[in-house]
Amino acid sequence: MSPSEATADAAVAVRPSAGRHTLALFISELRLVFGRARTQVGLGVLAAVPLLIGIAIKITGSEGGTDGFIGQIAGNGLFLIVASLGLSLPFFLPTAVTVISGESLAGEASLGTLRSLLTAPAGRSRLLAAKMVALAVFCLAATMTIWISGLIVGFILFPVGDVLLLSGSTVSLGNGLLRAFGIAIVISLSLLGLAGIGLFISSLTSTPLAAMAATFGTFVVLGILTAIPQLHAIHPWLLIYRWQSFADLLRDPPYWHEIVRNLLLQAGYLAVFYTAAWARITSRDIT
Amino acid sequence: MSAPVVTRGLTKRFHGGQVAVDAVDLEVPAGSVYGFLGPNGSGKTTTIRMLLGLIAPTSGEVELLGEPMPKAHLRVLPRVGALVEGPAFYPFWSGQANLLRFDAADRTADPKTRKARAGEALERVGLSNAANKKVRAYSLGMRQRLAIAVALMQRRELLVLDEPTNGLDPQGTREVRHLIRELAGDGTTVFTSTHLLAEVEQVCTHAAVMSRGKLLRQSTVADLRSELRPRLIVRTPDLGAAAETLQGMGVTELKTSEETVEGDPGELPIEKFAAALVAADVRIHGFGLERPSLEDAFVALTGEGFDVAE
Amino acid sequence: MGVAQRSRRWLVPVATVAVVAGVGALGPVVADASPKLPTITAQDLLAKVQTAKVDGLSGTVHSSTDLGLPAIPGMDGADGMQGASQVLALINGDHTARVAFASPDKAKVSILDAQAERLWTSDGTSAWAYDSSKREATKLTLPAHSKAKPEKTLPQSYDPQAVAKQILTAIDPTTKVQVSGTEKVAGRDAYKLRLVPKTDKSTVGSVTLAIDSKTWVPLDVTVMPRTGNDPAVELGFTSVSFDVPSASSFTFTPPKGVKVTDEKVPSKAERPHSIPQRPGNPSLIKPTKPGTANAGKPTVIGTGWDSVAMIRGAQTGGLTGGPLGQLLAKAPSVQGSWGTGKIVTSKMISALITDDGRVFVGLVTPDTLQAAAAKAPR
Ligand SMILES: Nc1ncnc2c1ncn2[C@@H]1O[C@H](COP(=O)(O)OP(=O)(O)OP(=O)(O)O)[C@@H](O)[C@H]1O
Ligand SMILES: [Mg+2]
């Protein structure tokens, strides 16, 4: 049938660069995640963490006294970054990751946009990859928000200078900032396991709220299991068991063993739940 | 070139055992405007979902533009514009932003021309003025137009539209019909599901009728119509006499209502009946042949029941 | 694509679980597979160990201790029990430490706590203790004659060599000694030396040492209780290097903003009590418990595996309240020729607290403890 053949040729002609724009979906995905007011509010809350801690310490003027990183803030504003990251890790950051990851696929399914994306065609595996990349970028953005906010507030409110490490030695401010940056990176990587769980749960349902609740529930259960001493045999397998290892970057020299174990564990969780999400999304009936 | 849409024994059985689509063999000729008809719940949307690879058939095959689906979906779907079961958008984004996102999902779409193409598509569906308005603030008809715009973002060889005029005002409906004709004129094959028989009569070259998951008929609209035998209708106060006369002349399927007698006239020329009635002293208030509408054909095929098929 | 084909996709995550679990669970086992080494008799191995001499080493030591002690919340608050609670905290649970040693008198131990670090270092002339959570440093000035014996002034608890030597001195006719195979420790090939007490009065089932096949330094110590399959104590290197660490790694400069206290070490080479000693290690066989300020020096009753330590002057009277007091209240009362008291037992350790303020502790059965108490001087 000749008209159609002509159309086919024309269609090829209007798409001279077929197959070259794989990145567009990923960029669009980032726009979707970071363009939403919900995400921006979440990041704003995270940015407020260092501010609140900083103001509280400034007002109470607690000099030394307190143990840990908080006690060091008054002496060196740089520790505001570390303390804020450390304090956000148990609750704020996981909550943010839960919301964004729970939303990711279930949100599209509930809006019905999933079918439009798939007929575009985005490709199911590629869409999943774009979702995961956006989640990873969000994890990084979340910790970097705290890092930057902590940096600004810490430098404004407190004196800054050479950084006292856990091992009792002192390094330059630049070195300290680099280590704090490393901590932000390690923490954002630590969140990837949870992001993977959220992505998988999100692929199961068309109700974003249910996905968020289930992801957060899973996180809480993992936290409880980690807190039960009798279960120490399974502890090394639990998602958050080595989350606190980020502080090992503040030793002299940095102690990598636990950090590497943590990252391997996160990679394991991510691999399992990402492939599960893949199996689900590629075999799911999209209605 | 083979037909743009071909299905063989296409069947979908949902969890719970319901057979929504039952061994459907479709063949949509290239360049046609193919009306896909059927009562609510007859399996139209389910069929369309399988055509586009959104759901997996329980059995049977789909070929789209000569390639197997869903295996070749990445190659095929960029050449297919689709609108499935109502408009779905990100309500917190403008219409234009929505178009850009769906276009970005297609890796064969050129990002350089994306904005321009979105503008054109919005223009074609009459949404230029609302391009930057959040979809949340769109009316149903505006969303439906936007959904059509998504399908029009690129030149397509095939459009698969599920109830494209649903929710549109009369102008919108007319414009969409016009659009479909125009696209068909350019050589695009259009596969459109609908309930509106008028729509089929006005724009479709082919039609298929679904009922309870089964394909009842598939042919050109002309054939479908020509199969409908014209009916002879006589308006008269002398119902009994008229019926008797007509019966005597071999008219079948006689029906008598308050003021009319009607029936299938068979092969006889119409003027013979007039003469015979006059001769029988039947007072004639009105007389003529009436061609049944597709609607009658549709109801004849799918039955009168109002309840949705289960 | 059929439904069956689609469900086959789930094999991918299932396989991923298997791989992840397999690598996680079996990876270390594969890495620790028994290396092939020439056979050696226990006696030869012991001799090599006795003569083992390294000029320096550094590495990471992990200790994991489960003495079956009851958890005592709020222990830290108990006045006068600071020392004991510190020791308990060090004994029980998992700890990691970095150790470095350079012949003859430089040593450093840093215990890597969660987001904190405690370190002790000596460069031969001065010694420092630093606690990062309190940001306090203590300078210990060493008396001249103690220089030659640095191991007396520094905690050796994280030095498997010192630990093993102590154990080896405990080897006498009471112990069965055998070479029980080989293993890989901290990436090095090692022989396993197994010590089994012949007495049944001890709660110790066996002690296994992993001894490096090149330097003959003990790399790992595992203590198994008489009952149960989980080690009571496991202490060993997770990584080790026998390069001599540079002298600068033992110096400590108190950082700005850190409180520094000076402390003179008594010339009798007594251990400064700010240094917690031998946490969770088999040297408890000959317990030399750190005394709190008002407790007497321990007396050891008996020899070998069933020896018992007696500490006088424990403030048991002041312990009526508080969690420890509650623990004691629940403990069964016992009496004998030695008087009356309470007995607290666990998988590994038994303690007898008499009403007249003596505490008997040992890695022995409660009966043995009472027998020892009867023999003890008042
Ligand atoms: N996800 C599903 N699970 C179970 N049954 C379904 C599902 N989707 C559709 N069905 C059933 O399949 C049948 C066909 O539905 P379908 O949506 O294809 O009808 P339709 O022809 O598009 O109807 P309408 O004209 O109302 O749009 C219906 O009986 C419906 O209940
Ligand atoms: Mg439908």
Short mmCIF file of C-alpha atoms in Angstrom, two decimals, chain A residues 64-69 71-72 124 164-170 200 204 232 237 241 244-248 251-258 268-269 271-272 275-276 278-280 282-285, chain C residues 1 6-7 9-14 16-17 20-25 60 66 94 96 98 108 111-119 130-135 230 238 252-258:
data_model
loop_
_atom_site.label_atom_id
_atom_site.label_comp_id
_atom_site.label_asym_id
_atom_site.label_seq_id
_atom_site.Cartn_x
_atom_site.Cartn_y
_atom_site.Cartn_z
CA GLY A 64 32.03 21.85 75.29
CA GLY A 65 29.95 20.05 77.84
CA THR A 66 28.00 17.93 75.43
CA ASP A 67 29.51 14.76 74.10
CA GLY A 68 29.94 13.99 70.45
CA PHE A 69 29.80 16.19 67.40
CA GLY A 71 29.51 19.50 71.61
CA GLN A 72 32.12 20.53 69.09
CA ARG A 124 9.76 -0.24 31.01
CA LEU A 164 39.91 17.96 65.48
CA LEU A 165 39.48 14.36 64.40
CA LEU A 166 38.24 11.51 66.55
CA SER A 167 41.76 10.15 66.74
CA GLY A 168 42.93 13.27 68.50
CA SER A 169 44.88 14.67 65.57
CA THR A 170 44.08 17.91 63.80
CA PHE A 200 10.06 -1.96 44.57
CA LEU A 204 3.54 -3.14 43.41
CA HIS A 232 22.58 -10.08 66.70
CA TRP A 237 22.31 -8.23 57.24
CA TYR A 241 23.08 -1.78 60.93
CA GLN A 244 26.51 5.16 61.64
CA SER A 245 29.83 4.14 60.14
CA PHE A 246 30.07 7.46 58.28
CA ALA A 247 31.87 8.88 61.31
CA ASP A 248 34.81 6.59 60.54
CA ARG A 251 39.44 9.06 62.10
CA ASP A 252 43.07 9.42 61.27
CA PRO A 253 43.49 7.74 58.87
CA PRO A 254 39.85 7.11 57.85
CA TYR A 255 38.71 3.64 58.81
CA TRP A 256 37.16 2.22 55.67
CA HIS A 257 36.25 -1.28 56.74
CA GLU A 258 32.80 -0.55 58.15
CA GLY A 268 23.13 -5.84 47.95
CA TYR A 269 19.78 -4.42 49.02
CA ALA A 271 20.48 -5.11 43.61
CA VAL A 272 17.82 -7.34 45.10
CA THR A 275 15.76 -6.45 40.08
CA ALA A 276 12.55 -7.27 41.90
CA TRP A 278 12.29 -4.69 37.31
CA ALA A 279 10.63 -8.10 37.28
CA ARG A 280 7.47 -6.51 38.55
CA THR A 282 8.21 -5.46 33.11
CA SER A 283 5.56 -8.09 33.76
CA ARG A 284 2.86 -5.88 35.18
CA ASP A 285 -0.41 -5.18 33.40
CA MET C 1 5.11 -12.38 25.41
CA ARG C 6 6.74 -12.85 32.16
CA SER C 7 6.68 -14.68 35.45
CA ARG C 9 11.45 -12.64 35.05
CA TRP C 10 11.11 -13.14 38.78
CA LEU C 11 13.96 -15.58 38.53
CA VAL C 12 16.25 -12.57 38.17
CA PRO C 13 15.59 -11.06 41.63
CA VAL C 14 15.52 -14.55 43.14
CA THR C 16 20.13 -11.85 42.90
CA VAL C 17 19.04 -12.73 46.43
CA VAL C 20 23.98 -11.51 47.46
CA ALA C 21 23.29 -13.92 50.30
CA GLY C 22 25.90 -16.31 48.97
CA VAL C 23 28.59 -13.68 48.66
CA GLY C 24 27.66 -12.21 52.03
CA ALA C 25 27.55 -15.49 53.91
CA THR C 60 43.23 -3.76 63.21
CA ASP C 66 29.79 -12.85 74.91
CA ASP C 94 32.05 -6.15 69.85
CA THR C 96 37.46 -2.85 67.06
CA ARG C 98 43.75 -0.17 65.80
CA LYS C 108 49.50 2.61 70.48
CA ILE C 111 39.53 1.64 70.35
CA LEU C 112 37.13 2.60 67.60
CA ASP C 113 33.85 3.26 69.36
CA ALA C 114 30.72 4.35 67.60
CA GLN C 115 31.48 7.90 66.48
CA ALA C 116 34.18 8.17 69.11
CA GLU C 117 37.63 6.90 69.80
CA ARG C 118 39.73 6.18 72.88
CA LEU C 119 43.38 5.90 72.43
CA TYR C 130 42.74 10.46 74.87
CA ASP C 131 38.99 10.13 74.88
CA SER C 132 37.34 11.80 71.90
CA SER C 133 33.81 11.78 73.30
CA LYS C 134 34.89 13.78 76.36
CA ARG C 135 37.68 15.54 74.47
CA ASP C 230 29.22 -19.63 70.28
CA THR C 238 41.31 -8.42 60.83
CA PHE C 252 50.49 12.62 70.51
CA THR C 253 50.07 16.36 70.46
CA PRO C 254 47.12 17.49 72.51
CA PRO C 255 44.88 19.41 70.15
CA LYS C 256 43.51 22.84 70.87
CA GLY C 257 40.39 22.95 72.96
CA VAL C 258 41.12 19.66 74.65
#
